[in-house]
Amino acid sequence: MTTAPVRMVQAHANHGAAAVDGDLVKVHFPRRIERPLPGDLVRLDAAGTLTEVLERRNLFGRGDGRGRFRPIAANLDRAVIVIASEPAPSRDLIHRYLAACLIRGIEPLIVVNKSDLPRPAQPPFTELESLAALGFDAIETRCRQEPDTGELKRRVGHGVTLFAGQSGVGKSSLLNALVPDLEAQTGKLSHVTGKGTHTTTTATAHRYGDDAWLIDTPGVWEYGLWKMEAETLQIGFPEFSEHAARCRFRNCRHRSEPGCGVIAAVESGALPAFRHEAWLRLLAEQERFR
Ligand SMILES: Nc1nc2c(ncn2[C@@H]2O[C@H](COP(=O)(O)OP(=O)(O)O)[C@@H](O)[C@H]2O)c(=O)[nH]1
Ligand SMILES: [Mg+2]
Ligand SMILES: [Zn+2]
């Protein structure tokens, strides 16, 4: 019997929950099938046992301390990268997230939450305009005072959106503002999985309207990339490519090589220096994984 695919909303070691006909059901994971992730489309048998994980469009994740890829969620249409004036974003956080999204084929959207607070006159806030000129859009939101989530709602009204960002920036507050029955969904989920209601200890997909899913992710302090080739990392810096085409060496890393088109573009002002500096730090970090 083949049943219609259903959406995984939460996954633990050997069980999770999926959305079936507007309800949540417990799913058992047999060992022979790769563990599914929130966002995955799966098939179940009548007993609620997983029988198949459908092919994924993409897979988002993070690197652990040793540079191994740790998956977080699958089949994303976009990732919202939430930053706020407090806690202040760690250095390169935004460049890491942007790179991860592009490398994984996921559209990024920068959200500056807590717009009721003054914007610090320091990176990455001072770089947002420049990032927008490179095609990395940013919008503002706030959950306090007079809440403002209208533009965000328009951007996430269809498809699957992952909410990423440091602990404390307001991911769960934004989810609460967007999903009116979030608490009810969370309570039901906890009943189904037997886990506590503090669901942001694990990535969780929430239904948003008829057409969309919003995935809340657990708080991280630092978001790390995983070990990859320099060519792959450069997918995360798409504005480099037209200049890199002029580098003298085909495998130029744009560090201090003679005839480097990227360095020339930084010197002429065609590329923002802060992106090149972030590139150099992420490249150096890659070499520490080896
Ligand atoms: N001033 C201000 N505080 C906010 C805003 N949004 C969330 N917060 C607060 O920031 C803290 C962390 O929010 P939370 O949603 O738990 O962040 P998360 O860890 O990213 O899920 C809470 O105390 C929220 O009340 C906002 O727009 N403005
Ligand atoms: Mg949270
Ligand atoms: Zn170069």
mmCIF file of C-alpha atoms and ligand atoms in Angstrom:
data_model
loop_
_atom_site.group_PDB
_atom_site.id
_atom_site.type_symbol
_atom_site.label_atom_id
_atom_site.label_comp_id
_atom_site.label_asym_id
_atom_site.label_seq_id
_atom_site.Cartn_x
_atom_site.Cartn_y
_atom_site.Cartn_z
ATOM 1 C CA MET A 1 0.000 0.000 0.000
ATOM 2 C CA THR A 2 1.362 3.428 -0.820
ATOM 3 C CA THR A 3 -0.032 6.276 1.180
ATOM 4 C CA ALA A 4 0.256 9.985 0.469
ATOM 5 C CA PRO A 5 3.456 11.561 1.773
ATOM 6 C CA VAL A 6 3.204 13.481 5.035
ATOM 7 C CA ARG A 7 5.420 16.183 6.552
ATOM 8 C CA MET A 8 7.744 15.458 9.486
ATOM 9 C CA VAL A 9 7.490 18.153 12.137
ATOM 10 C CA GLN A 10 9.940 16.857 14.742
ATOM 11 C CA ALA A 11 12.487 14.050 14.903
ATOM 12 C CA HIS A 12 14.193 12.431 17.883
ATOM 13 C CA ALA A 13 16.520 9.402 17.963
ATOM 14 C CA ASN A 14 14.008 6.683 17.150
ATOM 15 C CA HIS A 15 10.664 8.437 16.926
ATOM 16 C CA GLY A 16 9.131 11.732 15.913
ATOM 17 C CA ALA A 17 5.921 13.398 14.823
ATOM 18 C CA ALA A 18 4.342 14.016 11.442
ATOM 19 C CA ALA A 19 1.370 16.082 10.297
ATOM 20 C CA VAL A 20 -1.410 13.873 8.942
ATOM 21 C CA ASP A 21 -4.696 15.417 7.796
ATOM 22 C CA GLY A 22 -4.329 18.446 10.021
ATOM 23 C CA ASP A 23 -3.448 16.289 13.024
ATOM 24 C CA LEU A 24 -0.140 15.203 14.569
ATOM 25 C CA VAL A 25 0.774 11.522 14.792
ATOM 26 C CA LYS A 26 3.662 9.686 16.425
ATOM 27 C CA VAL A 27 6.097 8.117 13.966
ATOM 28 C CA HIS A 28 8.418 5.208 14.772
ATOM 29 C CA PHE A 29 11.754 5.128 12.956
ATOM 30 C CA PRO A 30 12.970 1.639 12.039
ATOM 31 C CA ARG A 31 16.769 1.339 12.106
ATOM 32 C CA ARG A 32 17.122 0.369 8.478
ATOM 33 C CA ILE A 33 15.807 3.769 7.280
ATOM 34 C CA GLU A 34 17.860 6.922 7.565
ATOM 35 C CA ARG A 35 16.471 9.145 10.315
ATOM 36 C CA PRO A 36 14.165 11.825 8.855
ATOM 37 C CA LEU A 37 14.313 15.525 9.715
ATOM 38 C CA PRO A 38 11.732 18.258 10.200
ATOM 39 C CA GLY A 39 10.567 19.303 6.749
ATOM 40 C CA ASP A 40 11.034 15.841 5.280
ATOM 41 C CA LEU A 41 8.214 14.269 3.303
ATOM 42 C CA VAL A 42 7.748 10.675 4.434
ATOM 43 C CA ARG A 43 5.451 7.712 4.020
ATOM 44 C CA LEU A 44 4.076 5.751 6.969
ATOM 45 C CA ASP A 45 2.361 2.404 7.305
ATOM 46 C CA ALA A 46 -0.952 1.985 9.113
ATOM 47 C CA ALA A 47 0.860 1.447 12.436
ATOM 48 C CA GLY A 48 2.648 4.801 12.130
ATOM 49 C CA THR A 49 6.014 3.261 11.252
ATOM 50 C CA LEU A 50 8.171 5.127 8.783
ATOM 51 C CA THR A 51 8.489 3.279 5.472
ATOM 52 C CA GLU A 52 10.160 5.862 3.249
ATOM 53 C CA VAL A 53 11.837 9.272 3.323
ATOM 54 C CA LEU A 54 11.197 10.958 -0.032
ATOM 55 C CA GLU A 55 14.097 12.482 -1.924
ATOM 56 C CA ARG A 56 15.085 15.858 -0.440
ATOM 57 C CA ARG A 57 15.327 19.092 -2.385
ATOM 58 C CA ASN A 58 17.946 20.321 0.032
ATOM 59 C CA LEU A 59 19.345 19.768 3.492
ATOM 60 C CA PHE A 60 20.337 22.517 5.920
ATOM 61 C CA GLY A 61 22.713 21.970 8.796
ATOM 62 C CA ARG A 62 25.733 23.207 10.707
ATOM 63 C CA GLY A 63 29.264 22.123 11.401
ATOM 64 C CA ASP A 64 30.220 20.693 14.772
ATOM 65 C CA GLY A 65 33.513 21.612 16.457
ATOM 66 C CA ARG A 66 35.399 19.192 14.218
ATOM 67 C CA GLY A 67 33.815 20.418 11.023
ATOM 68 C CA ARG A 68 31.403 17.537 10.537
ATOM 69 C CA PHE A 69 28.065 18.389 8.931
ATOM 70 C CA ARG A 70 25.128 18.049 11.340
ATOM 71 C CA PRO A 71 21.758 18.142 9.567
ATOM 72 C CA ILE A 72 18.965 20.281 11.011
ATOM 73 C CA ALA A 73 16.059 20.353 8.538
ATOM 74 C CA ALA A 74 15.182 19.403 4.962
ATOM 75 C CA ASN A 75 13.236 20.729 1.965
ATOM 76 C CA LEU A 76 13.537 24.422 2.774
ATOM 77 C CA ASP A 77 12.293 27.204 0.511
ATOM 78 C CA ARG A 78 14.128 29.823 2.500
ATOM 79 C CA ALA A 79 15.976 30.466 5.732
ATOM 80 C CA VAL A 80 15.324 33.531 7.830
ATOM 81 C CA ILE A 81 18.539 34.644 9.517
ATOM 82 C CA VAL A 82 17.438 36.510 12.627
ATOM 83 C CA ILE A 83 19.799 39.028 14.199
ATOM 84 C CA ALA A 84 19.184 41.653 16.869
ATOM 85 C CA SER A 85 21.100 44.427 18.577
ATOM 86 C CA GLU A 86 21.119 42.215 21.662
ATOM 87 C CA PRO A 87 22.546 39.689 21.904
ATOM 88 C CA ALA A 88 24.959 41.291 19.433
ATOM 89 C CA PRO A 89 25.764 38.919 16.556
ATOM 90 C CA SER A 90 29.114 37.174 16.860
ATOM 91 C CA ARG A 91 31.645 38.062 14.193
ATOM 92 C CA ASP A 92 30.964 36.476 10.792
ATOM 93 C CA LEU A 93 27.683 34.964 11.992
ATOM 94 C CA ILE A 94 25.791 36.535 9.117
ATOM 95 C CA HIS A 95 28.461 35.575 6.561
ATOM 96 C CA ARG A 96 28.407 31.985 7.797
ATOM 97 C CA TYR A 97 24.634 31.724 7.551
ATOM 98 C CA LEU A 98 24.543 33.367 4.125
ATOM 99 C CA ALA A 99 27.235 31.008 2.874
ATOM 100 C CA ALA A 100 25.506 27.946 4.331
ATOM 101 C CA CYS A 101 22.220 28.886 2.638
ATOM 102 C CA LEU A 102 23.761 29.489 -0.770
ATOM 103 C CA ILE A 103 25.918 26.364 -0.614
ATOM 104 C CA ARG A 104 22.855 24.325 0.321
ATOM 105 C CA GLY A 105 20.599 25.898 -2.340
ATOM 106 C CA ILE A 106 18.359 27.776 0.090
ATOM 107 C CA GLU A 107 17.297 31.413 -0.274
ATOM 108 C CA PRO A 108 18.400 33.542 2.689
ATOM 109 C CA LEU A 109 16.457 36.447 4.181
ATOM 110 C CA ILE A 110 18.068 38.613 6.869
ATOM 111 C CA VAL A 111 15.638 39.712 9.579
ATOM 112 C CA VAL A 112 16.697 42.426 12.009
ATOM 113 C CA ASN A 113 14.428 41.852 15.007
ATOM 114 C CA LYS A 114 13.986 44.146 18.032
ATOM 115 C CA SER A 115 13.620 47.201 15.814
ATOM 116 C CA ASP A 116 12.302 48.997 18.934
ATOM 117 C CA LEU A 117 15.916 49.079 20.170
ATOM 118 C CA PRO A 118 18.550 51.400 18.674
ATOM 119 C CA ARG A 119 20.694 49.846 15.960
ATOM 120 C CA PRO A 120 24.332 49.562 17.007
ATOM 121 C CA ALA A 121 26.727 51.513 14.766
ATOM 122 C CA GLN A 122 28.904 48.442 14.218
ATOM 123 C CA PRO A 123 29.067 45.362 11.973
ATOM 124 C CA PRO A 124 26.999 43.653 10.776
ATOM 125 C CA PHE A 125 24.399 46.435 11.134
ATOM 126 C CA THR A 126 26.589 48.931 9.285
ATOM 127 C CA GLU A 127 27.042 46.393 6.484
ATOM 128 C CA LEU A 128 23.384 45.660 5.777
ATOM 129 C CA GLU A 129 23.025 48.266 3.056
ATOM 130 C CA SER A 130 26.063 46.930 1.291
ATOM 131 C CA LEU A 131 24.765 43.363 1.643
ATOM 132 C CA ALA A 132 21.429 44.447 0.151
ATOM 133 C CA ALA A 133 23.303 45.864 -2.843
ATOM 134 C CA LEU A 134 24.854 42.404 -3.277
ATOM 135 C CA GLY A 135 21.348 40.919 -3.324
ATOM 136 C CA PHE A 136 21.083 39.856 0.334
ATOM 137 C CA ASP A 137 17.796 41.346 1.429
ATOM 138 C CA ALA A 138 17.142 42.494 4.986
ATOM 139 C CA ILE A 139 13.857 43.407 6.649
ATOM 140 C CA GLU A 140 13.012 44.685 10.144
ATOM 141 C CA THR A 141 10.653 43.185 12.700
ATOM 142 C CA ARG A 142 9.719 43.739 16.312
ATOM 143 C CA CYS A 143 7.713 41.730 18.809
ATOM 144 C CA ARG A 144 7.643 44.351 21.579
ATOM 145 C CA GLN A 145 5.971 47.776 21.812
ATOM 146 C CA GLU A 146 3.807 48.008 18.691
ATOM 147 C CA PRO A 147 4.647 44.619 17.090
ATOM 148 C CA ASP A 148 5.679 44.760 13.450
ATOM 149 C CA THR A 149 5.793 41.478 11.565
ATOM 150 C CA GLY A 150 3.805 42.423 8.452
ATOM 151 C CA GLU A 151 6.647 42.250 5.936
ATOM 152 C CA LEU A 152 7.925 38.983 7.422
ATOM 153 C CA LYS A 153 4.428 37.482 7.115
ATOM 154 C CA ARG A 154 4.346 38.381 3.434
ATOM 155 C CA ARG A 155 7.743 36.751 2.871
ATOM 156 C CA VAL A 156 6.996 33.424 4.577
ATOM 157 C CA GLY A 157 3.368 32.892 3.516
ATOM 158 C CA HIS A 158 4.153 29.896 1.356
ATOM 159 C CA GLY A 159 6.651 27.053 1.424
ATOM 160 C CA VAL A 160 8.958 25.952 4.226
ATOM 161 C CA THR A 161 10.945 28.574 6.143
ATOM 162 C CA LEU A 162 13.651 27.847 8.694
ATOM 163 C CA PHE A 163 14.264 30.393 11.465
ATOM 164 C CA ALA A 164 17.959 30.503 12.328
ATOM 165 C CA GLY A 165 19.939 32.735 14.626
ATOM 166 C CA GLN A 166 21.605 33.105 17.993
ATOM 167 C CA SER A 167 19.775 32.242 21.145
ATOM 168 C CA GLY A 168 17.838 35.259 22.440
ATOM 169 C CA VAL A 169 17.360 37.167 19.175
ATOM 170 C CA GLY A 170 13.607 36.468 19.197
ATOM 171 C CA LYS A 171 13.013 33.473 16.915
ATOM 172 C CA SER A 172 10.373 31.948 19.172
ATOM 173 C CA SER A 173 8.787 35.373 19.761
ATOM 174 C CA LEU A 174 8.463 35.847 15.995
ATOM 175 C CA LEU A 175 6.970 32.369 15.614
ATOM 176 C CA ASN A 176 4.490 33.203 18.356
ATOM 177 C CA ALA A 177 3.560 36.436 16.633
ATOM 178 C CA LEU A 178 3.016 34.654 13.315
ATOM 179 C CA VAL A 179 1.313 31.432 14.377
ATOM 180 C CA PRO A 180 -1.778 32.208 16.480
ATOM 181 C CA ASP A 181 -2.242 28.612 17.686
ATOM 182 C CA LEU A 182 1.445 27.942 18.292
ATOM 183 C CA GLU A 183 0.900 27.043 21.933
ATOM 184 C CA ALA A 184 -1.855 24.567 21.035
ATOM 185 C CA GLN A 185 0.347 22.990 18.344
ATOM 186 C CA THR A 186 3.239 22.743 20.794
ATOM 187 C CA GLY A 187 1.086 21.190 23.504
ATOM 188 C CA LYS A 188 -0.289 18.586 21.125
ATOM 189 C CA LEU A 189 3.185 17.805 19.849
ATOM 190 C CA SER A 190 4.524 17.258 23.321
ATOM 191 C CA HIS A 191 1.634 14.873 24.016
ATOM 192 C CA VAL A 192 2.379 12.926 20.815
ATOM 193 C CA THR A 193 6.165 12.641 21.238
ATOM 194 C CA GLY A 194 6.259 12.403 25.026
ATOM 195 C CA LYS A 195 8.840 15.203 25.089
ATOM 196 C CA GLY A 196 8.532 18.464 27.028
ATOM 197 C CA THR A 197 6.929 21.592 25.596
ATOM 198 C CA HIS A 198 10.303 23.361 25.371
ATOM 199 C CA THR A 199 10.437 22.338 21.759
ATOM 200 C CA THR A 200 13.213 24.730 20.842
ATOM 201 C CA THR A 201 15.644 22.147 22.214
ATOM 202 C CA THR A 202 15.034 20.490 18.846
ATOM 203 C CA ALA A 203 14.049 21.848 15.412
ATOM 204 C CA THR A 204 10.260 21.902 15.097
ATOM 205 C CA ALA A 205 8.020 22.644 12.118
ATOM 206 C CA HIS A 206 4.843 24.628 12.803
ATOM 207 C CA ARG A 207 1.910 24.875 10.437
ATOM 208 C CA TYR A 208 1.426 28.427 9.136
ATOM 209 C CA GLY A 209 -1.854 28.884 7.299
ATOM 210 C CA ASP A 210 -2.800 26.325 4.664
ATOM 211 C CA ASP A 211 0.300 26.673 2.602
ATOM 212 C CA ALA A 212 3.353 27.160 4.764
ATOM 213 C CA TRP A 213 5.614 25.701 7.428
ATOM 214 C CA LEU A 214 7.827 27.618 9.842
ATOM 215 C CA ILE A 215 10.679 25.714 11.477
ATOM 216 C CA ASP A 216 11.974 26.999 14.812
ATOM 217 C CA THR A 217 15.504 25.895 15.671
ATOM 218 C CA PRO A 218 17.268 25.476 18.994
ATOM 219 C CA GLY A 219 19.372 28.300 20.323
ATOM 220 C CA VAL A 220 22.955 28.345 19.243
ATOM 221 C CA TRP A 221 25.613 30.699 20.444
ATOM 222 C CA GLU A 222 27.973 30.278 17.510
ATOM 223 C CA TYR A 223 26.959 28.918 14.131
ATOM 224 C CA GLY A 224 29.788 26.919 12.563
ATOM 225 C CA LEU A 225 30.340 25.847 8.990
ATOM 226 C CA TRP A 226 31.455 22.323 8.134
ATOM 227 C CA LYS A 227 34.552 21.127 6.318
ATOM 228 C CA MET A 228 34.349 21.807 2.591
ATOM 229 C CA GLU A 229 36.487 22.615 -0.435
ATOM 230 C CA ALA A 230 37.422 26.274 -1.065
ATOM 231 C CA GLU A 231 35.467 26.067 -4.343
ATOM 232 C CA THR A 232 32.368 25.160 -2.349
ATOM 233 C CA LEU A 233 32.945 27.921 0.205
ATOM 234 C CA GLN A 234 33.129 30.397 -2.656
ATOM 235 C CA ILE A 235 29.515 29.535 -3.602
ATOM 236 C CA GLY A 236 28.775 31.428 -0.379
ATOM 237 C CA PHE A 237 30.437 34.538 -1.864
ATOM 238 C CA PRO A 238 28.691 34.730 -5.240
ATOM 239 C CA GLU A 239 29.742 38.349 -5.836
ATOM 240 C CA PHE A 240 33.365 37.130 -6.113
ATOM 241 C CA SER A 241 32.832 35.010 -9.199
ATOM 242 C CA GLU A 242 32.973 37.650 -11.946
ATOM 243 C CA HIS A 243 36.206 39.009 -10.426
ATOM 244 C CA ALA A 244 37.645 35.561 -9.687
ATOM 245 C CA ALA A 245 37.309 34.823 -13.404
ATOM 246 C CA ARG A 246 40.224 37.280 -13.874
ATOM 247 C CA CYS A 247 42.532 35.704 -11.260
ATOM 248 C CA ARG A 248 45.860 34.618 -12.769
ATOM 249 C CA PHE A 249 45.683 31.223 -11.073
ATOM 250 C CA ARG A 250 42.693 28.990 -11.550
ATOM 251 C CA ASN A 251 42.849 27.757 -7.963
ATOM 252 C CA CYS A 252 43.416 31.280 -6.558
ATOM 253 C CA ARG A 253 42.203 31.595 -2.957
ATOM 254 C CA HIS A 254 42.228 35.424 -3.177
ATOM 255 C CA ARG A 255 44.624 35.711 -0.263
ATOM 256 C CA SER A 256 47.802 37.333 -1.568
ATOM 257 C CA GLU A 257 48.307 35.619 -4.897
ATOM 258 C CA PRO A 258 49.704 37.808 -7.703
ATOM 259 C CA GLY A 259 47.159 38.822 -10.321
ATOM 260 C CA CYS A 260 44.160 38.162 -8.079
ATOM 261 C CA GLY A 261 40.963 39.629 -9.573
ATOM 262 C CA VAL A 262 39.119 39.579 -6.242
ATOM 263 C CA ILE A 263 41.833 41.554 -4.418
ATOM 264 C CA ALA A 264 41.936 44.009 -7.338
ATOM 265 C CA ALA A 265 38.154 44.431 -7.054
ATOM 266 C CA VAL A 266 38.437 45.114 -3.314
ATOM 267 C CA GLU A 267 41.177 47.685 -3.959
ATOM 268 C CA SER A 268 39.140 49.453 -6.632
ATOM 269 C CA GLY A 269 36.055 49.500 -4.394
ATOM 270 C CA ALA A 270 34.066 47.173 -6.676
ATOM 271 C CA LEU A 271 33.805 44.624 -3.843
ATOM 272 C CA PRO A 272 33.221 45.522 -0.172
ATOM 273 C CA ALA A 273 36.355 44.844 1.889
ATOM 274 C CA PHE A 274 34.341 43.393 4.775
ATOM 275 C CA ARG A 275 33.174 40.480 2.607
ATOM 276 C CA HIS A 276 36.743 39.729 1.544
ATOM 277 C CA GLU A 277 37.881 39.858 5.178
ATOM 278 C CA ALA A 278 35.108 37.441 6.173
ATOM 279 C CA TRP A 279 36.166 35.160 3.294
ATOM 280 C CA LEU A 280 39.756 35.114 4.557
ATOM 281 C CA ARG A 281 38.680 34.227 8.106
ATOM 282 C CA LEU A 282 36.333 31.445 6.933
ATOM 283 C CA LEU A 283 39.029 30.089 4.647
ATOM 284 C CA ALA A 284 41.551 30.019 7.510
ATOM 285 C CA GLU A 285 38.986 28.255 9.668
ATOM 286 C CA GLN A 286 38.533 25.596 6.947
ATOM 287 C CA GLU A 287 42.231 24.863 7.085
ATOM 288 C CA ARG A 288 42.037 24.231 10.821
ATOM 289 C CA PHE A 289 39.548 21.383 10.161
ATOM 290 C CA ARG A 290 42.117 19.388 8.220
HETATM 291 N N1 LIG B 1 12.964 44.613 22.864
HETATM 292 C C1 LIG B 1 12.556 43.514 22.213
HETATM 293 N N2 LIG B 1 12.679 42.303 22.785
HETATM 294 C C2 LIG B 1 12.282 41.215 22.081
HETATM 295 C C3 LIG B 1 11.736 41.318 20.785
HETATM 296 N N3 LIG B 1 11.465 40.057 20.347
HETATM 297 C C4 LIG B 1 11.806 39.213 21.355
HETATM 298 N N4 LIG B 1 12.298 39.908 22.414
HETATM 299 C C5 LIG B 1 12.769 39.348 23.703
HETATM 300 O O1 LIG B 1 13.994 38.666 23.503
HETATM 301 C C6 LIG B 1 14.101 37.540 24.392
HETATM 302 C C7 LIG B 1 14.426 36.266 23.632
HETATM 303 O O2 LIG B 1 13.307 35.932 22.806
HETATM 304 P P1 LIG B 1 13.093 34.478 22.224
HETATM 305 O O3 LIG B 1 11.926 34.559 21.324
HETATM 306 O O4 LIG B 1 13.032 33.465 23.322
HETATM 307 O O5 LIG B 1 14.441 34.254 21.409
HETATM 308 P P2 LIG B 1 15.007 32.940 20.707
HETATM 309 O O6 LIG B 1 16.012 32.357 21.671
HETATM 310 O O7 LIG B 1 15.663 33.417 19.463
HETATM 311 O O8 LIG B 1 13.864 32.025 20.444
HETATM 312 C C8 LIG B 1 12.772 37.495 25.143
HETATM 313 O O9 LIG B 1 12.943 38.125 26.389
HETATM 314 C C9 LIG B 1 11.848 38.287 24.250
HETATM 315 O O10 LIG B 1 10.782 38.873 24.975
HETATM 316 C C10 LIG B 1 11.611 42.619 20.201
HETATM 317 O O11 LIG B 1 11.178 42.807 19.069
HETATM 318 N N5 LIG B 1 12.050 43.680 20.960
HETATM 319 MG MG MG B 2 13.611 29.980 20.924
HETATM 320 ZN ZN ZN B 3 42.004 35.499 -6.701
#
